[in-house]
mmCIF file of C-alpha atoms in Angstrom:
data_model
loop_
_atom_site.group_PDB
_atom_site.id
_atom_site.type_symbol
_atom_site.label_atom_id
_atom_site.label_comp_id
_atom_site.label_asym_id
_atom_site.label_seq_id
_atom_site.Cartn_x
_atom_site.Cartn_y
_atom_site.Cartn_z
ATOM 1 C CA MET A 25 116.820 111.376 69.231
ATOM 2 C CA THR A 26 118.996 113.584 71.324
ATOM 3 C CA GLN A 27 122.246 114.780 69.890
ATOM 4 C CA HIS A 28 125.550 114.986 71.739
ATOM 5 C CA THR A 29 128.209 117.593 72.077
ATOM 6 C CA ASP A 30 131.918 116.915 71.802
ATOM 7 C CA GLN A 31 132.073 116.577 75.551
ATOM 8 C CA GLY A 32 129.655 113.666 75.404
ATOM 9 C CA GLN A 33 126.893 115.675 76.995
ATOM 10 C CA PRO A 34 123.462 115.708 75.418
ATOM 11 C CA SER A 35 122.623 118.942 73.674
ATOM 12 C CA GLY A 36 118.901 118.621 74.263
ATOM 13 C CA GLY A 37 118.186 118.651 70.534
ATOM 14 C CA LEU A 38 115.490 116.371 69.115
ATOM 15 C CA SER A 39 115.497 114.938 65.614
ATOM 16 C CA PHE A 40 112.329 116.008 63.779
ATOM 17 C CA ARG A 41 112.509 112.990 61.452
ATOM 18 C CA ARG A 42 112.811 110.538 64.343
ATOM 19 C CA SER A 43 110.025 112.288 66.241
ATOM 20 C CA LEU A 44 107.724 112.205 63.213
ATOM 21 C CA LEU A 45 108.464 108.519 62.675
ATOM 22 C CA SER A 46 107.655 107.795 66.322
ATOM 23 C CA VAL A 47 104.343 109.673 66.209
ATOM 24 C CA LEU A 48 103.362 107.947 62.959
ATOM 25 C CA THR A 49 104.227 104.591 64.538
ATOM 26 C CA LEU A 50 102.062 105.487 67.535
ATOM 27 C CA LEU A 51 99.137 106.325 65.224
ATOM 28 C CA LEU A 52 99.652 103.089 63.282
ATOM 29 C CA LEU A 53 99.678 100.993 66.467
ATOM 30 C CA THR A 54 96.594 102.813 67.727
ATOM 31 C CA GLY A 55 94.783 102.069 64.475
ATOM 32 C CA LEU A 56 95.866 98.434 64.728
ATOM 33 C CA MET A 57 94.488 98.243 68.281
ATOM 34 C CA PHE A 58 91.099 99.559 67.135
ATOM 35 C CA LEU A 59 91.161 97.095 64.231
ATOM 36 C CA ILE A 60 91.633 94.250 66.708
ATOM 37 C CA PHE A 61 88.797 95.640 68.845
ATOM 38 C CA GLN A 62 86.371 96.171 65.957
ATOM 39 C CA ASP A 63 84.220 93.099 66.663
ATOM 40 C CA HIS A 64 83.593 94.389 70.208
ATOM 41 C CA LEU A 65 83.258 98.121 69.498
ATOM 42 C CA PRO A 66 79.470 98.242 70.203
ATOM 43 C CA GLU A 67 79.957 96.673 73.656
ATOM 44 C CA ILE A 68 82.965 98.907 74.327
ATOM 45 C CA ARG A 69 81.045 102.055 73.363
ATOM 46 C CA GLN A 70 78.134 100.968 75.552
ATOM 47 C CA ALA A 71 80.404 100.347 78.549
ATOM 48 C CA ILE A 72 82.359 103.594 78.174
ATOM 49 C CA GLY A 73 79.078 105.463 77.645
ATOM 50 C CA LYS A 74 78.206 104.688 81.271
ATOM 51 C CA LEU A 75 80.995 106.945 82.505
ATOM 52 C CA SER A 76 79.940 110.344 83.802
ATOM 53 C CA PRO A 77 82.191 113.406 83.238
ATOM 54 C CA ALA A 78 83.042 113.390 86.957
ATOM 55 C CA GLN A 79 84.063 109.729 86.838
ATOM 56 C CA LEU A 80 86.196 110.288 83.752
ATOM 57 C CA GLY A 81 87.816 113.302 85.409
ATOM 58 C CA LEU A 82 88.647 111.196 88.466
ATOM 59 C CA LEU A 83 90.317 108.535 86.321
ATOM 60 C CA LEU A 84 92.379 111.142 84.458
ATOM 61 C CA ALA A 85 93.353 112.740 87.764
ATOM 62 C CA LEU A 86 94.547 109.350 89.016
ATOM 63 C CA ALA A 87 96.620 108.946 85.843
ATOM 64 C CA LEU A 88 98.346 112.257 86.567
ATOM 65 C CA THR A 89 99.450 111.021 89.995
ATOM 66 C CA TYR A 90 102.009 108.860 88.146
ATOM 67 C CA PRO A 91 104.165 111.738 86.799
ATOM 68 C CA LEU A 92 103.475 113.799 89.930
ATOM 69 C CA ILE A 93 104.872 111.099 92.219
ATOM 70 C CA GLU A 94 107.752 110.514 89.826
ATOM 71 C CA GLY A 95 108.429 114.249 90.085
ATOM 72 C CA VAL A 96 108.538 113.976 93.882
ATOM 73 C CA ILE A 97 110.937 111.023 93.672
ATOM 74 C CA SER A 98 113.213 112.831 91.205
ATOM 75 C CA GLN A 99 113.218 115.950 93.363
ATOM 76 C CA ARG A 100 114.241 114.001 96.466
ATOM 77 C CA VAL A 101 116.904 112.004 94.663
ATOM 78 C CA LEU A 102 118.448 115.007 92.887
ATOM 79 C CA ALA A 103 118.225 117.212 95.981
ATOM 80 C CA SER A 104 120.632 114.776 97.651
ATOM 81 C CA ARG A 105 123.251 115.866 95.074
ATOM 82 C CA VAL A 106 122.031 119.307 93.986
ATOM 83 C CA PRO A 107 120.889 121.401 96.991
ATOM 84 C CA GLY A 108 117.756 123.361 96.221
ATOM 85 C CA PHE A 109 116.629 121.112 93.365
ATOM 86 C CA SER A 110 112.924 121.935 93.088
ATOM 87 C CA PHE A 111 109.811 119.833 92.619
ATOM 88 C CA ARG A 112 109.157 121.706 89.364
ATOM 89 C CA ARG A 113 112.478 120.456 87.994
ATOM 90 C CA GLY A 114 111.656 116.947 89.215
ATOM 91 C CA LEU A 115 108.308 117.142 87.442
ATOM 92 C CA ASP A 116 110.110 118.229 84.274
ATOM 93 C CA LEU A 117 112.194 115.050 84.471
ATOM 94 C CA ALA A 118 108.998 112.992 84.770
ATOM 95 C CA PHE A 119 107.539 114.714 81.702
ATOM 96 C CA LEU A 120 110.776 114.095 79.792
ATOM 97 C CA GLY A 121 110.460 110.419 80.706
ATOM 98 C CA ALA A 122 106.889 110.149 79.401
ATOM 99 C CA PHE A 123 107.658 112.222 76.304
ATOM 100 C CA GLY A 124 110.929 110.491 75.434
ATOM 101 C CA ASN A 125 109.437 107.029 75.872
ATOM 102 C CA VAL A 126 107.050 107.715 72.986
ATOM 103 C CA VAL A 127 108.864 110.184 70.738
ATOM 104 C CA THR A 128 112.308 108.551 70.850
ATOM 105 C CA PHE A 129 111.167 104.950 71.472
ATOM 106 C CA GLY A 130 112.836 105.323 74.878
ATOM 107 C CA ALA A 131 116.338 105.743 73.397
ATOM 108 C CA GLY A 132 116.497 109.493 74.025
ATOM 109 C CA THR A 133 114.878 109.544 77.447
ATOM 110 C CA LEU A 134 118.014 109.263 79.606
ATOM 111 C CA PRO A 135 120.112 111.640 77.450
ATOM 112 C CA MET A 136 117.391 114.311 77.611
ATOM 113 C CA GLN A 137 117.027 113.856 81.353
ATOM 114 C CA GLY A 138 120.816 113.923 81.760
ATOM 115 C CA TYR A 139 121.018 117.175 79.803
ATOM 116 C CA ASP A 140 118.283 118.752 81.904
ATOM 117 C CA ILE A 141 120.042 117.689 85.103
ATOM 118 C CA SER A 142 123.352 119.071 83.798
ATOM 119 C CA LEU A 143 121.763 122.532 83.644
ATOM 120 C CA SER A 144 121.501 122.345 87.440
ATOM 121 C CA GLY A 145 125.256 121.846 87.805
ATOM 122 C CA LEU A 146 125.468 118.051 88.049
ATOM 123 C CA PRO A 147 127.263 116.453 85.063
ATOM 124 C CA ALA A 148 125.096 114.445 82.678
ATOM 125 C CA VAL A 149 126.640 111.013 83.343
ATOM 126 C CA PRO A 150 126.053 111.021 87.144
ATOM 127 C CA GLY A 151 122.609 112.503 86.461
ATOM 128 C CA MET A 152 121.747 109.642 84.127
ATOM 129 C CA GLY A 153 123.074 107.244 86.748
ATOM 130 C CA LEU A 154 120.628 108.649 89.284
ATOM 131 C CA MET A 155 117.730 108.390 86.834
ATOM 132 C CA THR A 156 118.728 104.790 86.048
ATOM 133 C CA LEU A 157 118.660 103.987 89.757
ATOM 134 C CA GLN A 158 115.212 105.550 90.009
ATOM 135 C CA TYR A 159 114.091 103.284 87.151
ATOM 136 C CA VAL A 160 115.581 100.295 88.981
ATOM 137 C CA PHE A 161 113.612 101.200 92.120
ATOM 138 C CA HIS A 162 110.502 101.327 89.909
ATOM 139 C CA LYS A 163 111.222 97.845 88.554
ATOM 140 C CA GLY A 164 111.914 96.581 92.049
ATOM 141 C CA ALA A 165 108.618 97.991 93.292
ATOM 142 C CA VAL A 166 106.768 96.342 90.380
ATOM 143 C CA MET A 167 108.295 93.005 91.358
ATOM 144 C CA VAL A 168 107.909 93.228 95.145
ATOM 145 C CA TYR A 169 104.349 94.613 95.062
ATOM 146 C CA ALA A 170 103.253 91.939 92.575
ATOM 147 C CA VAL A 171 104.835 89.104 94.550
ATOM 148 C CA LEU A 172 103.261 90.379 97.783
ATOM 149 C CA LEU A 173 99.789 90.634 96.221
ATOM 150 C CA LEU A 174 100.138 87.207 94.620
ATOM 151 C CA ALA A 175 101.137 85.735 97.977
ATOM 152 C CA LEU A 176 98.061 87.249 99.631
ATOM 153 C CA ASN A 177 95.558 86.538 96.840
ATOM 154 C CA GLY A 178 97.095 83.594 94.993
ATOM 155 C CA ARG A 179 94.435 81.097 96.097
ATOM 156 C CA TRP A 180 91.599 83.341 94.944
ATOM 157 C CA LEU A 181 93.402 83.940 91.669
ATOM 158 C CA LEU A 182 93.770 80.247 90.854
ATOM 159 C CA ALA A 183 90.238 79.374 92.039
ATOM 160 C CA ALA A 184 88.582 82.182 90.063
ATOM 161 C CA ASP A 185 90.551 81.549 86.868
ATOM 162 C CA ALA A 186 88.083 79.384 84.957
ATOM 163 C CA ALA A 187 90.192 79.424 81.787
ATOM 164 C CA GLY A 188 93.260 78.106 83.615
ATOM 165 C CA MET A 189 95.531 80.780 82.136
ATOM 166 C CA MET A 190 97.127 81.638 85.483
ATOM 167 C CA ARG A 191 98.851 78.268 85.657
ATOM 168 C CA TYR A 192 100.854 79.318 82.618
ATOM 169 C CA LEU A 193 101.216 83.004 83.426
ATOM 170 C CA LEU A 194 102.496 82.630 86.986
ATOM 171 C CA PRO A 195 105.704 80.738 86.007
ATOM 172 C CA ALA A 196 106.338 83.360 83.328
ATOM 173 C CA CYS A 197 105.946 86.093 85.940
ATOM 174 C CA LEU A 198 108.450 84.348 88.210
ATOM 175 C CA MET A 199 110.935 84.404 85.335
ATOM 176 C CA VAL A 200 110.306 88.133 84.877
ATOM 177 C CA ALA A 201 110.848 88.664 88.603
ATOM 178 C CA ALA A 202 114.210 86.902 88.282
ATOM 179 C CA ILE A 203 115.191 89.178 85.366
ATOM 180 C CA ILE A 204 114.226 92.275 87.354
ATOM 181 C CA LEU A 205 116.206 91.004 90.329
ATOM 182 C CA ALA A 206 119.251 90.599 88.059
ATOM 183 C CA LEU A 207 118.799 94.206 86.856
ATOM 184 C CA VAL A 208 118.609 95.418 90.440
ATOM 185 C CA LEU A 209 121.814 93.555 91.313
ATOM 186 C CA VAL A 210 123.674 95.001 88.315
ATOM 187 C CA CYS A 211 122.809 98.488 89.527
ATOM 188 C CA THR A 212 123.315 97.979 93.252
ATOM 189 C CA SER A 213 125.763 95.124 93.890
ATOM 190 C CA ARG A 214 129.488 95.881 93.727
ATOM 191 C CA THR A 215 130.220 92.207 93.033
ATOM 192 C CA VAL A 216 127.886 92.136 90.025
ATOM 193 C CA GLN A 217 129.255 95.488 88.835
ATOM 194 C CA ARG A 218 132.793 94.103 88.906
ATOM 195 C CA ALA A 219 131.566 91.177 86.810
ATOM 196 C CA ALA A 220 130.020 93.669 84.362
ATOM 197 C CA TYR A 221 133.365 95.517 84.096
ATOM 198 C CA TRP A 222 135.074 92.196 83.397
ATOM 199 C CA ALA A 223 132.546 91.384 80.641
ATOM 200 C CA LEU A 224 132.973 94.830 79.071
ATOM 201 C CA GLY A 225 136.727 94.351 79.074
ATOM 202 C CA ARG A 226 136.315 91.258 76.897
ATOM 203 C CA LEU A 227 134.585 93.172 74.086
ATOM 204 C CA PRO A 228 136.586 93.766 70.861
ATOM 205 C CA ASP A 229 138.900 96.805 70.803
ATOM 206 C CA THR A 230 138.091 97.812 67.235
ATOM 207 C CA GLY A 231 135.345 99.584 65.324
ATOM 208 C CA LYS A 232 131.931 100.239 66.812
ATOM 209 C CA TRP A 233 132.524 97.816 69.650
ATOM 210 C CA GLN A 234 135.280 100.017 71.053
ATOM 211 C CA VAL A 235 132.973 103.047 71.010
ATOM 212 C CA ARG A 236 130.190 101.040 72.605
ATOM 213 C CA ARG A 237 132.506 99.660 75.291
ATOM 214 C CA GLN A 238 133.755 103.145 76.164
ATOM 215 C CA SER A 239 130.194 104.500 76.339
ATOM 216 C CA TRP A 240 128.925 101.576 78.421
ATOM 217 C CA THR A 241 131.936 101.807 80.719
ATOM 218 C CA ARG A 242 131.299 105.519 81.352
ATOM 219 C CA GLN A 243 127.654 104.806 82.099
ATOM 220 C CA LEU A 244 128.578 101.958 84.435
ATOM 221 C CA ASP A 245 131.118 104.238 86.166
ATOM 222 C CA GLY A 246 128.415 106.832 86.830
ATOM 223 C CA LEU A 247 125.911 104.187 87.875
ATOM 224 C CA ALA A 248 128.341 102.487 90.257
ATOM 225 C CA ALA A 249 129.371 105.769 91.883
ATOM 226 C CA GLU A 250 125.817 107.009 92.304
ATOM 227 C CA SER A 251 124.511 103.659 93.533
ATOM 228 C CA ARG A 252 127.099 103.590 96.331
ATOM 229 C CA SER A 253 126.157 107.129 97.355
ATOM 230 C CA LEU A 254 122.401 106.665 97.098
ATOM 231 C CA LEU A 255 122.196 103.250 98.775
ATOM 232 C CA ALA A 256 124.129 104.616 101.740
ATOM 233 C CA ASP A 257 121.130 106.859 102.470
ATOM 234 C CA ARG A 258 118.742 104.210 103.798
ATOM 235 C CA LYS A 259 116.024 106.719 104.658
ATOM 236 C CA LEU A 260 115.948 108.069 101.106
ATOM 237 C CA CYS A 261 115.889 104.543 99.663
ATOM 238 C CA ILE A 262 112.898 103.589 101.814
ATOM 239 C CA GLN A 263 111.088 106.787 100.808
ATOM 240 C CA MET A 264 111.784 106.083 97.129
ATOM 241 C CA PHE A 265 110.500 102.523 97.361
ATOM 242 C CA LEU A 266 107.317 103.470 99.223
ATOM 243 C CA LEU A 267 106.597 106.278 96.773
ATOM 244 C CA GLN A 268 107.088 103.862 93.885
ATOM 245 C CA VAL A 269 104.602 101.414 95.425
ATOM 246 C CA ALA A 270 102.098 104.233 96.039
ATOM 247 C CA LYS A 271 102.497 105.313 92.397
ATOM 248 C CA LEU A 272 101.720 101.792 91.191
ATOM 249 C CA ALA A 273 98.766 101.318 93.561
ATOM 250 C CA LEU A 274 97.146 104.543 92.370
ATOM 251 C CA MET A 275 97.659 103.579 88.733
ATOM 252 C CA TYR A 276 96.202 100.099 89.313
ATOM 253 C CA ALA A 277 93.208 101.718 91.018
ATOM 254 C CA ILE A 278 92.155 103.015 87.590
ATOM 255 C CA VAL A 279 91.380 99.407 86.643
ATOM 256 C CA TRP A 280 89.230 98.844 89.739
ATOM 257 C CA LEU A 281 87.318 102.101 89.333
ATOM 258 C CA GLY A 282 86.906 101.492 85.600
ATOM 259 C CA THR A 283 85.268 98.096 86.167
ATOM 260 C CA ALA A 284 83.042 99.561 88.878
ATOM 261 C CA PHE A 285 81.994 102.634 86.876
ATOM 262 C CA MET A 286 81.168 100.536 83.798
ATOM 263 C CA ASP A 287 79.495 97.692 85.757
ATOM 264 C CA LEU A 288 81.812 95.111 84.224
ATOM 265 C CA GLY A 289 82.688 92.869 87.118
ATOM 266 C CA PRO A 290 82.538 92.261 90.860
ATOM 267 C CA LEU A 291 86.260 92.704 91.431
ATOM 268 C CA THR A 292 87.220 94.024 94.838
ATOM 269 C CA PHE A 293 89.914 96.642 95.219
ATOM 270 C CA TRP A 294 92.611 94.131 96.174
ATOM 271 C CA GLN A 295 91.559 91.647 93.498
ATOM 272 C CA ALA A 296 91.881 94.359 90.855
ATOM 273 C CA GLN A 297 95.224 95.400 92.325
ATOM 274 C CA THR A 298 96.460 91.796 92.120
ATOM 275 C CA LEU A 299 95.404 91.356 88.498
ATOM 276 C CA ALA A 300 96.872 94.730 87.506
ATOM 277 C CA ALA A 301 100.142 93.944 89.302
ATOM 278 C CA LEU A 302 100.304 90.584 87.530
ATOM 279 C CA MET A 303 99.642 92.331 84.220
ATOM 280 C CA MET A 304 102.394 94.891 84.831
ATOM 281 C CA LEU A 305 104.891 92.221 85.860
ATOM 282 C CA LEU A 306 104.113 90.136 82.788
ATOM 283 C CA SER A 307 104.378 93.147 80.464
ATOM 284 C CA ASN A 308 108.020 93.563 81.489
ATOM 285 C CA ALA A 309 108.864 90.374 79.573
ATOM 286 C CA LEU A 310 107.112 91.352 76.331
ATOM 287 C CA PRO A 311 108.562 93.564 73.565
ATOM 288 C CA ASN A 312 107.076 96.999 72.990
ATOM 289 C CA VAL A 313 107.345 99.889 70.561
ATOM 290 C CA GLY A 314 107.227 103.321 72.150
ATOM 291 C CA GLY A 315 105.597 101.857 75.253
ATOM 292 C CA MET A 316 102.833 100.089 73.299
ATOM 293 C CA GLY A 317 102.182 96.410 72.748
ATOM 294 C CA SER A 318 103.384 94.741 75.930
ATOM 295 C CA VAL A 319 100.780 96.262 78.269
ATOM 296 C CA GLU A 320 97.936 95.650 75.813
ATOM 297 C CA ALA A 321 98.894 92.001 75.306
ATOM 298 C CA SER A 322 99.430 91.227 78.994
ATOM 299 C CA PHE A 323 96.244 93.106 79.999
ATOM 300 C CA TYR A 324 94.197 91.035 77.570
ATOM 301 C CA LEU A 325 95.777 87.768 78.756
ATOM 302 C CA VAL A 326 95.230 88.501 82.448
ATOM 303 C CA PHE A 327 91.809 90.167 82.489
ATOM 304 C CA THR A 328 89.858 88.297 79.799
ATOM 305 C CA GLY A 329 89.276 85.316 82.066
ATOM 306 C CA PHE A 330 87.725 87.584 84.719
ATOM 307 C CA LEU A 331 85.884 90.246 82.692
ATOM 308 C CA GLY A 332 85.266 88.548 79.354
ATOM 309 C CA GLN A 333 86.639 89.777 76.040
ATOM 310 C CA SER A 334 84.479 92.886 75.643
ATOM 311 C CA GLY A 335 84.825 93.796 79.333
ATOM 312 C CA ALA A 336 88.608 93.396 79.307
ATOM 313 C CA MET A 337 88.881 95.447 76.115
ATOM 314 C CA SER A 338 86.659 98.194 77.536
ATOM 315 C CA VAL A 339 88.758 98.544 80.675
ATOM 316 C CA LEU A 340 91.970 98.257 78.641
ATOM 317 C CA LEU A 341 90.903 101.090 76.326
ATOM 318 C CA LEU A 342 90.012 103.283 79.290
ATOM 319 C CA TYR A 343 93.193 102.384 81.192
ATOM 320 C CA ARG A 344 95.497 103.118 78.263
ATOM 321 C CA ALA A 345 93.643 106.316 77.340
ATOM 322 C CA ALA A 346 94.276 107.601 80.857
ATOM 323 C CA THR A 347 97.752 106.254 81.616
ATOM 324 C CA TYR A 348 99.318 106.462 78.145
ATOM 325 C CA TYR A 349 97.617 108.861 75.733
ATOM 326 C CA PHE A 350 96.487 111.450 78.278
ATOM 327 C CA THR A 351 99.817 111.369 80.111
ATOM 328 C CA PHE A 352 101.702 111.682 76.815
ATOM 329 C CA ALA A 353 99.542 114.668 75.799
ATOM 330 C CA VAL A 354 100.311 116.397 79.104
ATOM 331 C CA SER A 355 104.023 115.601 78.693
ATOM 332 C CA CYS A 356 103.956 117.269 75.244
ATOM 333 C CA VAL A 357 102.796 120.483 76.896
ATOM 334 C CA GLY A 358 105.446 120.040 79.560
ATOM 335 C CA PHE A 359 108.148 119.460 76.936
ATOM 336 C CA PHE A 360 107.167 122.695 75.174
ATOM 337 C CA PHE A 361 107.904 124.685 78.339
ATOM 338 C CA ILE A 362 111.049 122.647 79.063
ATOM 339 C CA GLN A 363 112.449 123.495 75.629
ATOM 340 C CA ARG A 364 111.722 127.177 76.236
ATOM 341 C CA ARG A 365 113.698 126.939 79.484
ATOM 342 C CA TRP A 366 116.551 125.221 77.623
ATOM 343 C CA ALA A 367 116.540 128.003 75.007
ATOM 344 C CA ARG A 368 116.651 130.701 77.681
ATOM 345 C CA GLY A 369 119.550 128.889 79.335
ATOM 346 C CA LYS A 370 121.506 128.770 76.061
ATOM 347 C CA GLN A 371 120.864 132.460 75.442
ATOM 348 C CA ALA A 372 122.057 133.350 78.943
ATOM 349 C CA ALA A 373 125.214 131.249 78.467
ATOM 350 C CA ALA A 374 125.986 132.807 75.064
#
């Protein structure tokens, strides 16, 4: 967990105890996942054994496009406020996002990113507001891309779903889309923001609630100010949205290539994209710990009817190894160099 200075700005420190607890939780959840898969491990090993080193390298390379594109988005967003903000710094923010999501259960992600942005001259609170808006654009892209694919391939989806699960999953996904839309409005609509200020003003004035209200009010102030500035730049908003959709499409392509490389199903590219988009939308409604749990559950629910249990588990294991474990390992290396840069900055300021 990041610590805070008296000025309310993150110090960039990371609690060793919290980090150790997070890593141990990750190992426990990983062991639990393999325990659930144990009845299908022979089929999974056989399917994954079909992958060549070149095919595995391609899948890992596709997984890395996620933080790379996030780095591009961060660079473009921050460059609108901090002239000369580099792609390398944007990539650092992407690595902090992947690292903080696991090691701090997501709680320390924004403070760490805000601290890193503050080293470029932009205060932490507006910086966190910009990163929150980037997250909102991500959620919006998840929703819009999924709804578009479902509109184009909905008939195939219902006809091919022999188990009939889609009839239950689609209404749930519509509810998730409504929740995401509400989140987008909170971050972009002045009317909804005024309603949020009114709600915060009704919180108790004593004890922890007063501290929470002050903190949430400061965050909403930064978010409201940055949203007005960012949304005024229509060209940048369109670029952000398209980059977010490209990021998702490349990540979903891992599913399609995985099924093709392991000979698990006749899914076309757009069919795999539709199922993956549905899975990602559904996962937004499920609880997770350090980024685990929701994706695994929704992946199993969506893909089992099309690939069978062993096939769905094989692709799931490959997908999560590439998009979660491999990306987290790379972010650990990135965080090592980020901390060295933070240390050099503190020494220069001393």
